[in-house]
């Protein structure tokens, strides 16, 4: 059992809160077996960022939000960890953007799908968010992928022009890019295949990113697309930041 | 369910094998709730090492083995992840060094202790290792620690002069150093408090380290203590290695 610090100013408050959310999600059957290991990998990379939103990530966040806001058919793709870690924040973002979310999980079982849908619908009702939750009945396939992981909703991911996919798998990121979509990802590992394949990579912790986006939208802070955005430059700046962090510890 | 590649030459064979071992251990009730997250953190740091034993880690391994070999009362402290990931290899090492092992876990419950003891005793019998397994009946306490995590065996950890503690918690590492022991740790995070507190820190993946030690002992490869060993230098060399790795990706 994870003990959550009572005081949000505790330096490990956020990190313990995220672990607590995963623990609750596991009890509800929302997570795949690899979920906790994946989260641990993220924790290590976040540690190397100093557990903060670094400047290049904030720019990538603003750029992504501007692209989402201007999209014709935006969609937010959700997996188990995303729903567990930031289900409420993500539904709030979708509510503000007036775009659907789609549950799209790698290890698809009816039990996990039901647990995730129930959890999201509960939040949606409690918070009175006006958001369409897709994914329950996939009726299209992502070309280039095999098996159940190719399943998606025509109205959601398949027909989208812009897709925000936090914590995505490399194969699926590649397949979505190959479909011609603008793929915005949130990934703490700047060296992952997902990070390298995406149109825009936000190297930052999921709940921080979504909270930043919601804050920008609620404050009417103007967010603009970066002209001639180069994702490789974002990744380079991130690696530079980590290298400086490591040097400071020597 | 983790799929293990049938072919050991598969690039992800070792990593998938370790996940498989954790999965088996979880089914047996050997692991604490935080075990998989901790393993994920390790995976990320190992990725930054290039999933290999780097030169500074090999030197720290040789130095540690020489210290263990020369000790009066050496002991190897084991937690759930260590037993899961390298139970057999560690018992083999203890057999070769003719030193006891002690199960010493942070979240101590009778059920976990029994699962770990059963697992180790099964290996011991199968492999005919001549090793004393301590920890079932703690009769001493590590000064400076509170609650069950202070419990230890007088004959093992308490009276040891040299202790090998893979994957140790920072508080306990500090408490063991304060007892005047030579504390040898295996920790993939070169910035952790454990890594900084220890007498010698081997920044390498657990099963690689123990396999290296067993190979050195079985081949009669001479291992010598490093004169005027400075652990801070080992950590600096490790950070330098990671910084170079990151630069190569830019």
Coordinates of C-alpha atoms in Angstrom, one line a residue, chain B residues 110-232:
Chain B
X110 CA 5.1 -13.7 7.3
X111 CA 3.6 -14.7 3.9
X112 CA 6.3 -13.0 1.9
X113 CA 9.0 -14.3 4.1
X114 CA 7.7 -17.9 3.7
X115 CA 7.4 -17.5 -0.1
X116 CA 11.0 -16.2 -0.4
X117 CA 12.4 -18.9 2.0
X118 CA 10.6 -21.7 0.1
X119 CA 11.9 -20.4 -3.2
X120 CA 15.5 -20.2 -2.0
X121 CA 15.4 -23.6 -0.2
X122 CA 14.0 -25.2 -3.4
X123 CA 16.9 -23.8 -5.4
X124 CA 19.4 -24.8 -2.7
X125 CA 18.2 -28.4 -2.7
X126 CA 18.1 -28.7 -6.5
X127 CA 21.5 -27.2 -7.1
X128 CA 23.0 -28.8 -4.0
X129 CA 24.4 -25.5 -2.8
X130 CA 25.9 -25.5 0.7
X131 CA 24.6 -22.2 1.9
X132 CA 23.1 -21.0 5.2
X133 CA 19.9 -19.1 4.6
X134 CA 19.2 -16.6 7.4
X135 CA 16.4 -14.1 8.1
X136 CA 13.5 -16.4 9.2
X137 CA 14.0 -15.6 12.9
X138 CA 15.5 -12.1 13.3
X139 CA 17.1 -11.6 16.7
X140 CA 18.9 -8.3 16.4
X141 CA 18.1 -4.8 15.2
X142 CA 19.9 -2.3 12.9
X143 CA 20.4 0.8 15.0
X144 CA 18.8 4.0 13.6
X145 CA 15.9 2.3 11.8
X146 CA 12.3 2.2 13.0
X147 CA 9.8 -0.7 12.8
X148 CA 10.1 -4.1 11.2
X149 CA 12.6 -2.9 8.7
X150 CA 15.3 -2.7 11.4
X151 CA 15.0 -6.5 12.1
X152 CA 18.0 -8.6 11.2
X153 CA 19.9 -11.7 12.2
X154 CA 22.7 -11.3 14.7
X155 CA 24.7 -14.1 13.1
X156 CA 24.2 -12.6 9.7
X157 CA 23.9 -8.9 9.0
X158 CA 24.4 -7.7 12.5
X159 CA 27.8 -9.3 13.1
X160 CA 29.0 -9.0 9.5
X161 CA 32.1 -6.9 8.6
X162 CA 31.3 -6.8 4.9
X163 CA 27.8 -6.9 3.4
X164 CA 26.7 -7.2 -0.2
X165 CA 23.3 -5.6 -0.5
X166 CA 21.9 -5.5 -4.0
X167 CA 19.0 -3.1 -4.7
X168 CA 19.1 -1.6 -1.2
X169 CA 16.9 1.2 0.2
X170 CA 18.8 4.5 1.0
X171 CA 17.9 4.6 4.7
X172 CA 19.1 1.1 5.4
X173 CA 22.2 1.6 3.4
X174 CA 23.0 4.6 5.5
X175 CA 22.3 2.7 8.7
X176 CA 24.6 -0.2 7.7
X177 CA 27.4 2.2 6.9
X178 CA 26.8 3.9 10.3
X179 CA 27.4 0.5 11.9
X180 CA 30.9 0.6 10.5
X181 CA 30.4 -2.1 7.9
X182 CA 31.9 -2.2 4.5
X183 CA 28.7 -1.9 2.4
X184 CA 28.9 -3.1 -1.2
X185 CA 25.8 -2.2 -3.3
X186 CA 24.4 -3.0 -6.7
X187 CA 22.3 -0.1 -7.9
X188 CA 21.5 1.0 -11.5
X189 CA 20.8 4.6 -10.5
X190 CA 24.2 6.2 -10.0
X191 CA 22.5 9.2 -8.4
X192 CA 20.5 7.4 -5.7
X193 CA 21.2 7.9 -2.0
X194 CA 22.2 4.2 -1.8
X195 CA 24.7 4.7 -4.6
X196 CA 26.2 7.7 -2.8
X197 CA 26.2 6.3 0.7
X198 CA 27.8 2.9 -0.1
X199 CA 31.4 1.9 0.4
X200 CA 31.4 0.5 -3.2
X201 CA 28.7 1.0 -5.7
X202 CA 28.4 -1.4 -8.7
X203 CA 26.2 0.4 -11.2
X204 CA 25.1 -2.5 -13.3
X205 CA 22.2 -4.9 -13.7
X206 CA 22.0 -7.4 -10.9
X207 CA 22.1 -10.7 -12.8
X208 CA 25.0 -9.5 -14.9
X209 CA 27.0 -8.5 -11.7
X210 CA 26.4 -11.9 -10.0
X211 CA 27.1 -13.8 -13.1
X212 CA 30.4 -11.8 -13.5
X213 CA 31.4 -12.6 -9.9
X214 CA 30.7 -16.3 -10.3
X215 CA 32.6 -16.4 -13.6
X216 CA 35.6 -14.7 -11.9
X217 CA 35.5 -17.1 -8.9
X218 CA 35.1 -20.2 -11.1
X219 CA 37.8 -19.3 -13.6
X220 CA 40.2 -18.4 -10.7
X221 CA 40.7 -15.1 -12.4
X222 CA 42.6 -13.1 -9.8
X223 CA 40.6 -10.3 -8.4
X224 CA 42.3 -7.6 -6.4
X225 CA 41.2 -4.7 -4.3
X226 CA 41.8 -1.3 -5.9
X227 CA 44.3 0.7 -4.0
X228 CA 42.9 4.0 -2.6
X229 CA 39.5 3.2 -4.1
X230 CA 37.3 6.2 -4.3
X231 CA 33.6 5.4 -4.8
X232 CA 32.8 9.0 -5.9

